[in-house]
Short mmCIF file of C-alpha atoms and ligand atoms in Angstrom, two decimals:
data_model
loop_
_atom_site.label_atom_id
_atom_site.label_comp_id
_atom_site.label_asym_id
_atom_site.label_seq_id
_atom_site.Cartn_x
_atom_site.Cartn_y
_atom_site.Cartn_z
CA UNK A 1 0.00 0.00 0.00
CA UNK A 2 1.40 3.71 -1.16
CA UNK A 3 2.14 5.73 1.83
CA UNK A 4 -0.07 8.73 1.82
CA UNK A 5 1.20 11.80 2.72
CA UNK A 6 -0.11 13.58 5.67
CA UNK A 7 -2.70 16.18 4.99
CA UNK A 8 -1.35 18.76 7.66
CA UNK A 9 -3.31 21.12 9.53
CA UNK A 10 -2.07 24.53 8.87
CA UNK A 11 -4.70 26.93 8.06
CA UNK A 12 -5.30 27.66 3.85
CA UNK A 13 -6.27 30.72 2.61
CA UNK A 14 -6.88 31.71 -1.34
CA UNK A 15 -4.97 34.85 -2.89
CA UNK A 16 -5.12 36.33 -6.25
CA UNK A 17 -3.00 38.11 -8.34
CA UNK A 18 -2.97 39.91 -11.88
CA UNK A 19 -0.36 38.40 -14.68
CA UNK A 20 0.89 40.33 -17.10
CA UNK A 21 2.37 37.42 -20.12
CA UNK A 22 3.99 38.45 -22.94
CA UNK A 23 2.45 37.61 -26.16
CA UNK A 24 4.67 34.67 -26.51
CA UNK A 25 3.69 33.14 -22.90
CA UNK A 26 -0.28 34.49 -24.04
CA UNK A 27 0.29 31.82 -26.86
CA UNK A 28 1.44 29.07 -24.67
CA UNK A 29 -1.16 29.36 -22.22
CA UNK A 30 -4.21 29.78 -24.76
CA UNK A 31 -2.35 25.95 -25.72
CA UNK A 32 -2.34 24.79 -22.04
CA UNK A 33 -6.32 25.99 -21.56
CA UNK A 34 -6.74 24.07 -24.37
CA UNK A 35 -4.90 21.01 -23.36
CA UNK A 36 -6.82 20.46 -20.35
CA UNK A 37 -9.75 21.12 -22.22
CA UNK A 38 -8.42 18.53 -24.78
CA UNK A 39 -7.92 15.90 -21.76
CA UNK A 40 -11.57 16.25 -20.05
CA UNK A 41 -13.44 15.96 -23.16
CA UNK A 42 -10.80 12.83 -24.26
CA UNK A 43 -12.59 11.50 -20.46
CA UNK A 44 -15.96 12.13 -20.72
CA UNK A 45 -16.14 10.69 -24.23
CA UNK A 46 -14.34 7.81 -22.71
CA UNK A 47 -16.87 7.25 -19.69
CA UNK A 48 -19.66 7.80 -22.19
CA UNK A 49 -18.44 5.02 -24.32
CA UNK A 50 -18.40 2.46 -21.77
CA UNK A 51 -21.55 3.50 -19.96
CA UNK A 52 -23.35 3.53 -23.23
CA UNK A 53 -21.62 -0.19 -23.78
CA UNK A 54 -22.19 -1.21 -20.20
CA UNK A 55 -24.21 0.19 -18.25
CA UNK A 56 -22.61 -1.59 -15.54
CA UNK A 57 -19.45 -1.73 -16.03
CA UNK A 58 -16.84 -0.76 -13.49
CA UNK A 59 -16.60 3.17 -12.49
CA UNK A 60 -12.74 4.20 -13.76
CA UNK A 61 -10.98 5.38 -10.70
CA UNK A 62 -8.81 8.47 -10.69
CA UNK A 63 -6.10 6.38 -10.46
CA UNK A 64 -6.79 4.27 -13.30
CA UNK A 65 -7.39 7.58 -15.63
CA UNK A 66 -3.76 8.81 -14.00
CA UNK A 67 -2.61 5.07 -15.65
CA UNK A 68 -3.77 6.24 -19.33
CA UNK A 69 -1.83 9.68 -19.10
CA UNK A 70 1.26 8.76 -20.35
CA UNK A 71 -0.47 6.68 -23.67
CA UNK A 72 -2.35 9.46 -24.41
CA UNK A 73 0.61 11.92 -24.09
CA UNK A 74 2.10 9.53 -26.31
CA UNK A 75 -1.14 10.06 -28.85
CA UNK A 76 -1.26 13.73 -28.36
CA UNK A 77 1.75 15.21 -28.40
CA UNK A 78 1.24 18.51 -27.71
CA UNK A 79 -0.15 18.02 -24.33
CA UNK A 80 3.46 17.12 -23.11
CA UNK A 81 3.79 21.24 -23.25
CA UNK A 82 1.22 21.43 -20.36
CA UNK A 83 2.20 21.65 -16.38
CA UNK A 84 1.53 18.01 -16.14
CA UNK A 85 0.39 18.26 -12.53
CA UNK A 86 -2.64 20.18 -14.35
CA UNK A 87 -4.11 16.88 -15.60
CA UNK A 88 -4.10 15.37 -12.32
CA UNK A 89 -6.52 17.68 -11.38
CA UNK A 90 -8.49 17.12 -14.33
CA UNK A 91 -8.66 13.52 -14.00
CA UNK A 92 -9.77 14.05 -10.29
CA UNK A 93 -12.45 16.56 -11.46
CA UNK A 94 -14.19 14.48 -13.90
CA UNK A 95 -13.42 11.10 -11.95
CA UNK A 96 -15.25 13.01 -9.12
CA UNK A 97 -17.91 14.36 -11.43
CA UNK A 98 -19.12 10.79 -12.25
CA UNK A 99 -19.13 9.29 -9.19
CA UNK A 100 -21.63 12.20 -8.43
CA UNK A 101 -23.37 11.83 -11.21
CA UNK A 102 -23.98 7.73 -10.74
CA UNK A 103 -24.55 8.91 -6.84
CA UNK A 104 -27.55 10.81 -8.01
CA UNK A 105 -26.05 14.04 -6.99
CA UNK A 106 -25.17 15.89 -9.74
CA UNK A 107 -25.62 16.17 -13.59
CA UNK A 108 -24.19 13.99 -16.42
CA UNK A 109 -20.54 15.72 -17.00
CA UNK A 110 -20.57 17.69 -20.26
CA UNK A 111 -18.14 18.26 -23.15
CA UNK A 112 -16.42 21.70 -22.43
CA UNK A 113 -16.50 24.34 -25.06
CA UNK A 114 -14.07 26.12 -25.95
CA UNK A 115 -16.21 29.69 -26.80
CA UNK A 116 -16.57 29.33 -22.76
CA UNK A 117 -16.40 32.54 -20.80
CA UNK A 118 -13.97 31.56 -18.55
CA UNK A 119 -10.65 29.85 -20.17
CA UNK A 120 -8.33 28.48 -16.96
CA UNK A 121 -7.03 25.45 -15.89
CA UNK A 122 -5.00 24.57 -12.26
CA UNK A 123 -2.09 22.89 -10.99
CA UNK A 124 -0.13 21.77 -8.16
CA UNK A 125 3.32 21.81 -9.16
CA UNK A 126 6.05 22.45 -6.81
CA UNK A 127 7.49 24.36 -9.55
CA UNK A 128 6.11 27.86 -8.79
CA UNK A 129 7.44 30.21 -6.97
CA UNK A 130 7.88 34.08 -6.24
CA UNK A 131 10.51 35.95 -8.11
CA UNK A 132 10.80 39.53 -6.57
CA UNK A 133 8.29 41.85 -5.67
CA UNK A 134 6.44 41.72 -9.22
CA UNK A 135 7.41 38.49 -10.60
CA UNK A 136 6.65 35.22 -10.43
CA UNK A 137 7.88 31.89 -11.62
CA UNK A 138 5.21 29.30 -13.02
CA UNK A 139 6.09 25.97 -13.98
CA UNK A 140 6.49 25.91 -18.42
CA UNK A 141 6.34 29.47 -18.81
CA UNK A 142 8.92 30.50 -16.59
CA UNK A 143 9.29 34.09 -15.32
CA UNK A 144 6.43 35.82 -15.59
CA UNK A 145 5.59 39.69 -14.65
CA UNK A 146 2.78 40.13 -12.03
CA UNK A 147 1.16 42.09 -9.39
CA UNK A 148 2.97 42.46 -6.33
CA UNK A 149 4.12 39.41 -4.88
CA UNK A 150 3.83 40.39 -1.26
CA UNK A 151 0.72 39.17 -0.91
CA UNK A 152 1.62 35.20 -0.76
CA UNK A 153 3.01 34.23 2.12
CA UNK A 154 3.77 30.71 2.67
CA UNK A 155 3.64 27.48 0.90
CA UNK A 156 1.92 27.08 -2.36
CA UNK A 157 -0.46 24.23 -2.92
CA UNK A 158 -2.03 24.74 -6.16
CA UNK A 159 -2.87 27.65 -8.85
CA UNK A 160 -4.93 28.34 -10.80
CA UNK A 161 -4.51 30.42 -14.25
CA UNK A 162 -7.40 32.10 -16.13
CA UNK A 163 -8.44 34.61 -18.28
CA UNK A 164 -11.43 36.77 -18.30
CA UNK A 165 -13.69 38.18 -20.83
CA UNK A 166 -11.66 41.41 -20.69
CA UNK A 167 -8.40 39.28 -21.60
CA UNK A 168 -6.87 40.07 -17.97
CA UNK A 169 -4.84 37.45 -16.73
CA UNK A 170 -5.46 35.75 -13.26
CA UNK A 171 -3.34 33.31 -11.12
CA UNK A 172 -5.30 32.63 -8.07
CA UNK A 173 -3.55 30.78 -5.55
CA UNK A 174 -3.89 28.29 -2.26
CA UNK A 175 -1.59 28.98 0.16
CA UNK A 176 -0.69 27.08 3.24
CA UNK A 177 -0.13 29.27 6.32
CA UNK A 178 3.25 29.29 8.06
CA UNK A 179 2.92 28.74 11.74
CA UNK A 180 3.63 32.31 13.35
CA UNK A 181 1.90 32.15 16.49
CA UNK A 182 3.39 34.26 19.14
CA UNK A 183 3.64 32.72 22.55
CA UNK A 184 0.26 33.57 25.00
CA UNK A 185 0.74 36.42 27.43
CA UNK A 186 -3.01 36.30 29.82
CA UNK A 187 -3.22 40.19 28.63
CA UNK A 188 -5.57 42.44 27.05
CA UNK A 189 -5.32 45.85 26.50
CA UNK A 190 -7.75 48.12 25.01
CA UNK A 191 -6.36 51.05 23.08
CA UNK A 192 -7.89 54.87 22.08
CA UNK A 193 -6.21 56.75 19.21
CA UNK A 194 -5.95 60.45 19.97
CA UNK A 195 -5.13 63.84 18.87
CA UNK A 196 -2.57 64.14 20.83
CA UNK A 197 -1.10 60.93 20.50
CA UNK A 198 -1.34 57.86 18.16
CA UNK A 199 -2.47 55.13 21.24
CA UNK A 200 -3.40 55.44 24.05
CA UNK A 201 -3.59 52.31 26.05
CA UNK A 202 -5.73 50.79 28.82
CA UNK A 203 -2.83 50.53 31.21
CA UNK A 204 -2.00 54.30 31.03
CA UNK A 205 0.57 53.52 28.21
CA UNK A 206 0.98 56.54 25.72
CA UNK A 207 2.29 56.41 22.17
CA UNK A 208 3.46 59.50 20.78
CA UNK A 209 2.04 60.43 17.36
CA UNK A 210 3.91 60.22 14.43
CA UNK A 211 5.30 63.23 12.68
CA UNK A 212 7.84 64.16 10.22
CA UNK A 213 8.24 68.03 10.86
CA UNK A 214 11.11 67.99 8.56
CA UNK A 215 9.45 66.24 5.30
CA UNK A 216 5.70 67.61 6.07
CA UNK A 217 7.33 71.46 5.89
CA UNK A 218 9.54 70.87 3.11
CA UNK A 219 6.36 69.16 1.60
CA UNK A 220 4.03 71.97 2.44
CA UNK A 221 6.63 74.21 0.37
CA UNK A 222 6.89 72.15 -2.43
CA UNK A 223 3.28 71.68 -2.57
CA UNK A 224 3.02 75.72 -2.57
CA UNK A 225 5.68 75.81 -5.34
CA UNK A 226 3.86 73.46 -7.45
CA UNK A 227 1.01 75.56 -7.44
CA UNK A 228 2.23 78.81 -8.21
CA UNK A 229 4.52 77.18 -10.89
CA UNK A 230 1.04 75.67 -12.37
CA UNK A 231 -0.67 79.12 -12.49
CA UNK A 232 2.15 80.71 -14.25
CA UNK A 233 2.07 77.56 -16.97
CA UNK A 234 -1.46 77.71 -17.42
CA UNK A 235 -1.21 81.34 -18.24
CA UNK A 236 2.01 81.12 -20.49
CA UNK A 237 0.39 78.82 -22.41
CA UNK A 238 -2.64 79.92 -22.99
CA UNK A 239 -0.84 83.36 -24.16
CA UNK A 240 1.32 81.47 -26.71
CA UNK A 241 -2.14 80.15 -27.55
CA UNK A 242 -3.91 82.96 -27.95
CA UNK A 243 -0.92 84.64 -30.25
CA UNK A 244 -1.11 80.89 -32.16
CA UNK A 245 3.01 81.16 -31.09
CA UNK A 246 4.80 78.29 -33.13
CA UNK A 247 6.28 75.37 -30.97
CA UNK A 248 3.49 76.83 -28.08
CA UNK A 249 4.53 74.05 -24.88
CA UNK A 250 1.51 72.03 -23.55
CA UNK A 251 1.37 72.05 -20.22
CA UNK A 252 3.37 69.38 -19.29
CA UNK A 253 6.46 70.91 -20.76
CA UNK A 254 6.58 73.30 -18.01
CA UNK A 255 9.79 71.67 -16.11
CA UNK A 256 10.15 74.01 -13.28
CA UNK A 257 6.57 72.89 -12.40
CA UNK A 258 7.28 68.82 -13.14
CA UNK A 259 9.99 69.65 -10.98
CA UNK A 260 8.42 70.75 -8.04
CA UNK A 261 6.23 67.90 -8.47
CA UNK A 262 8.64 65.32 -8.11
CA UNK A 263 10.17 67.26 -5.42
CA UNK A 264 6.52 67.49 -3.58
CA UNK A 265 6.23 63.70 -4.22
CA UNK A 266 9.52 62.62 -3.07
CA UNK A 267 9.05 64.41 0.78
CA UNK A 268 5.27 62.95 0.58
CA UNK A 269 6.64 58.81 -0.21
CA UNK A 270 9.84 59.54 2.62
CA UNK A 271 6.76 60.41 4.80
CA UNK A 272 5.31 57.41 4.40
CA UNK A 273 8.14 55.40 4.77
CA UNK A 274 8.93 56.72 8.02
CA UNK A 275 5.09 57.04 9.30
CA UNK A 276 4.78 52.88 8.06
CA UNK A 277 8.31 51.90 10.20
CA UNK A 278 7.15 53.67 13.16
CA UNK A 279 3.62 52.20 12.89
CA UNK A 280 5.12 48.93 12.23
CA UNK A 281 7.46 48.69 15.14
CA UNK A 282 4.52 49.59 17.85
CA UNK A 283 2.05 47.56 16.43
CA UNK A 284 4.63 44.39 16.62
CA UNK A 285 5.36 45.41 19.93
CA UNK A 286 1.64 45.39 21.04
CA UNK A 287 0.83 41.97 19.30
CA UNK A 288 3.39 40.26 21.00
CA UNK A 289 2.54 41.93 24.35
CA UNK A 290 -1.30 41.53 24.49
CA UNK A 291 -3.64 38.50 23.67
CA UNK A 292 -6.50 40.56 23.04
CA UNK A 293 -6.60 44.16 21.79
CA UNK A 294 -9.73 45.89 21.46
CA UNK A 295 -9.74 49.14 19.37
CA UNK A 296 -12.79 51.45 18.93
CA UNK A 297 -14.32 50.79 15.21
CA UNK A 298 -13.84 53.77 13.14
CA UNK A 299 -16.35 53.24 10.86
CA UNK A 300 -18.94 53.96 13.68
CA UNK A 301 -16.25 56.69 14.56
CA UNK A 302 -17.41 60.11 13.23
CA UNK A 303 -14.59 61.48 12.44
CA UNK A 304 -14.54 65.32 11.27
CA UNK A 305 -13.17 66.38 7.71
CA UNK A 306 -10.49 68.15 7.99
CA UNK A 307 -8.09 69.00 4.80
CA UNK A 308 -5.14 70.57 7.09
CA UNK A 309 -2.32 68.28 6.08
CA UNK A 310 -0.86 67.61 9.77
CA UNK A 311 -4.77 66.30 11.12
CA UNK A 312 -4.79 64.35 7.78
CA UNK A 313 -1.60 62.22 7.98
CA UNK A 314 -2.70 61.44 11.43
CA UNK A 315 -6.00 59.98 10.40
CA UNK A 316 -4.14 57.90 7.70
CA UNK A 317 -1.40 56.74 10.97
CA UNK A 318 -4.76 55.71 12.67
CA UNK A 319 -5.87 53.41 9.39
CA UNK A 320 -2.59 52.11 8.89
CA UNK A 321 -2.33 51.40 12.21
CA UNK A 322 -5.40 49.53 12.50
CA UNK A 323 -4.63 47.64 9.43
CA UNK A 324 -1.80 46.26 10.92
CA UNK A 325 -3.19 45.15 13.61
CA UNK A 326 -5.74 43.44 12.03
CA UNK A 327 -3.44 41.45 10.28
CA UNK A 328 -0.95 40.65 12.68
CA UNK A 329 -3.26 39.53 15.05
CA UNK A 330 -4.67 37.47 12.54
CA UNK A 331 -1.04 36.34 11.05
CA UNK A 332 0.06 35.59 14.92
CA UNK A 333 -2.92 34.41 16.27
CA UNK A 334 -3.91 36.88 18.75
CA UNK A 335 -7.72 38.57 18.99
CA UNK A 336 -8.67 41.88 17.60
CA UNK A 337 -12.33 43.36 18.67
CA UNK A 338 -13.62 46.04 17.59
CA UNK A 339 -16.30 48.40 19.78
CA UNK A 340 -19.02 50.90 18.86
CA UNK A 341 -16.82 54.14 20.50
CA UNK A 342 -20.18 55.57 21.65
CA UNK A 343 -20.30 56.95 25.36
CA UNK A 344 -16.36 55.50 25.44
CA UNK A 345 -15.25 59.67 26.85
CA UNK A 346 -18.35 59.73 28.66
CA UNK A 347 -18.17 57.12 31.31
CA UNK A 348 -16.62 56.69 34.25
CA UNK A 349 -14.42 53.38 34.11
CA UNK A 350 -14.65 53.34 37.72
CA UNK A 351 -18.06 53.35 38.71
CA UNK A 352 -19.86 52.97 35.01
CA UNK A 353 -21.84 56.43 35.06
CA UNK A 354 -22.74 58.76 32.35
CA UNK A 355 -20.90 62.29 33.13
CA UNK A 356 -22.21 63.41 30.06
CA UNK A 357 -20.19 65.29 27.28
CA UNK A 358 -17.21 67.02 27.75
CA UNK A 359 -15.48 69.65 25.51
CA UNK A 360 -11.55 68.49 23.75
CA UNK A 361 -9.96 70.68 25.79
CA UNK A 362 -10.63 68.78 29.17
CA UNK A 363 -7.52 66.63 29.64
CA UNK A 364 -8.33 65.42 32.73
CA UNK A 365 -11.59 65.69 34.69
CA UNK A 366 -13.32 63.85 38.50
CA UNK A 367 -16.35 61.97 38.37
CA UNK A 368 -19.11 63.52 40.30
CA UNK A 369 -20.21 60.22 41.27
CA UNK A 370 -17.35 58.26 42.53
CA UNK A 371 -14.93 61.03 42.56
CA UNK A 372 -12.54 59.28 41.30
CA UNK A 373 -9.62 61.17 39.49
CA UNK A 374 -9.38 60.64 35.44
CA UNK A 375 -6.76 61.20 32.33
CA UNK A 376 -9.47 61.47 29.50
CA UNK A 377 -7.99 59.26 27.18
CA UNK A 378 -6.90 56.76 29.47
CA UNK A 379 -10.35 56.35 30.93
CA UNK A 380 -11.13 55.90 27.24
CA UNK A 381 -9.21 53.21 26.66
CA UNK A 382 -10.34 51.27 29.34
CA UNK A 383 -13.81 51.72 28.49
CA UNK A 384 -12.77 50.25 25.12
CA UNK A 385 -11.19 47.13 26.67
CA UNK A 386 -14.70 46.29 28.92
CA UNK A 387 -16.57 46.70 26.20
CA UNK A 388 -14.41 44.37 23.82
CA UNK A 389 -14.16 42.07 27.10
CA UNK A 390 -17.77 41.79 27.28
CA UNK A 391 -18.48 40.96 23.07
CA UNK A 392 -15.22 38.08 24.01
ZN1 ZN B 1 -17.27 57.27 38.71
#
């Protein structure tokens, strides 16, 4: 008896990613849609012929289709350009597809056509692999340009390629899990994003906000520079349009203007960069550190528009920062609840009464119940954390 390898037990989750082939791989894979097409209408004429002989005769196993691959490879040649590991799952499909069928569960398989909407087929080759951020390798097409790559992580178990009506590429993939959990700490923490700072935790931790004063000025004056430079292109060329001026410059051949674009651009993306490390390296810190985190659901949130650039970056920290601790928690298998933030700067943690509304500028206020002495934030946060502890 074959030894059967383990199924294991890591979690499985689906991704899917764009392809960009060039024309030449386009070719190749319009042949391997075909193959597999080829292959299950080969089977279905097959089973038809012997249940139209016999009615009775015996059901061919998966197995003994797998046993007639290498004749018909021989008969066909051109299916020895597919992924091979692609007509395993074909012969599992349609071996599958009758045994539901003579079960009574499904209907008679069908001849596949190849005017079908959807053109794909899947394998489950060890062949493929990431190459680089946008790249990946697939098994008898080699490198092949894609979406970002960042998305997969861990072991792949099978793709699938397709097209759609719009002639975009797809490669959809199932990808085991790598174990990441993070040891268990017994803690919980809920945490309140600020003005003033980006978290502040149930435990009377405070995480400074992040800013860049350096980048968001020198933005800020690039920004301004841009827009002046624009003005004064928009009118030059509408002048040299206006006197029909030979050689007249569309717009975008104002370089002073491009320039202070890029410029602009550059300041905005080393923002970023700096805003995403610092997010990164608290959030780590608080998934290893806490079990559960509960965080006040922003959706709920209202949350006031305001185009001032400082107040603006800071509401993008709070997304990114909730972002990754959605999927950290998730990735290192720690919980993540998210509360309604209603009444959450109106109660007293202590005693659980309403002391009503209370302007921004109130840092710190006493209940009138209990008396007992609160930072308003901090008294926030802990609010958040019953209420998440209550939903657990
Ligand atoms: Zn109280």
């Amino acid at each position: 008896m074959a030894i059967r390898k383990r199924k294991s037990d890591l979690p499985e989750y689906g991704v899917k990613i764009r392809l960009y082939p060039t024309l030449v791989q386009q070719a190749k894979l319009r042949q391997f849609f075909g193959n597999d097409r080829f292959l299950w209408n080969q089977l279905v004429s097959l089973y038809q012929e012997r249940y139209k002989n016999n009615k009775k005769s015996k059901l061919l196993t998966e197995f003994d289709l797998n046993n007639l691959l290498p004749a018909l490879k021989n008969e066909y040649p051109f299916l020895k350009a597919s992924d091979s590991s692609s007509f395993q799952i074909v012969t599992k499909n349609i071996s599958d597809a009758w045994e539901a069928f003579f079960a009574g569960t499904r209907r008679k398989p069908r001849f596949h056509s190849k005017h079908s909407a959807k053109q794909s087929y899947t394998g489950k080759s060890s062949g493929i692999r990431i190459m680089g951020k946008r790249n990946m390798f697939l098994p008898k097409l080699r490198r092949v340009r894609s979406s970002k790559t960042g998305v997969i992580d861990g072991k792949i178990k099978r793709y699938t390629i397709s097209v759609d009506a719009c002639g975009r590429y797809w490669l959809s993939l199932i990808v085991e899990k790598k174990t990441a959990f993070l040891p268990k700490t017994g803690k919980a923490a809920g945490i309140d994003v600020g003005l003033t700072h980006l978290a502040i935790l149930s435990d009377g931790r405070k995480f400074d906000k992040f800013s860049s004063d350096y980048c968001e000025k020198q933005a800020e004056i690039w920004q301004s520079k841009s827009s002046k430079r624009r003005h004064l292109a928009l009118v030059k060329s509408q002048q040299d349009a206006n006197r029909k001026a030979l050689g007249a410059k569309s717009l975008s051949d104002y370089r002073n203007w491009q320039k202070a674009n890029v410029a602009k651009n550059r300041y905005m993306s080393r923002i970023t960069n700096q805003r995403d490390d610092y997010l990164h390296k608290i959030s780590d810190q608080l998934v290893k550190e806490y079990d559960v985190i509960v965080i006040e659901d922003l959706k709920i949130k209202n949350m006031t528009k305001n185009h001032h650039r400082a107040r603006s970056i800071l509401r993008q920290s709070w997304g990114r920062f909730r972002d990754m601790l959605e999927y950290k928690c998730k990735k290192y298998g720690k919980i993540l609840i998210k509360v309604n933030p209603a009444y959450t700067s109106r109660i007293c943690s202590k005693c659980g009464k309403d002391t009503g509304k209370k302007p921004l500028s109130v840092r710190e206020w006493d209940c009138p119940f209990c008396k007992a002495h609160h930072d308003r934030d901090i008294n926030a946060s802990i609010n958040i954390l019953l209420k998440g502890l209550a939903q657990l």
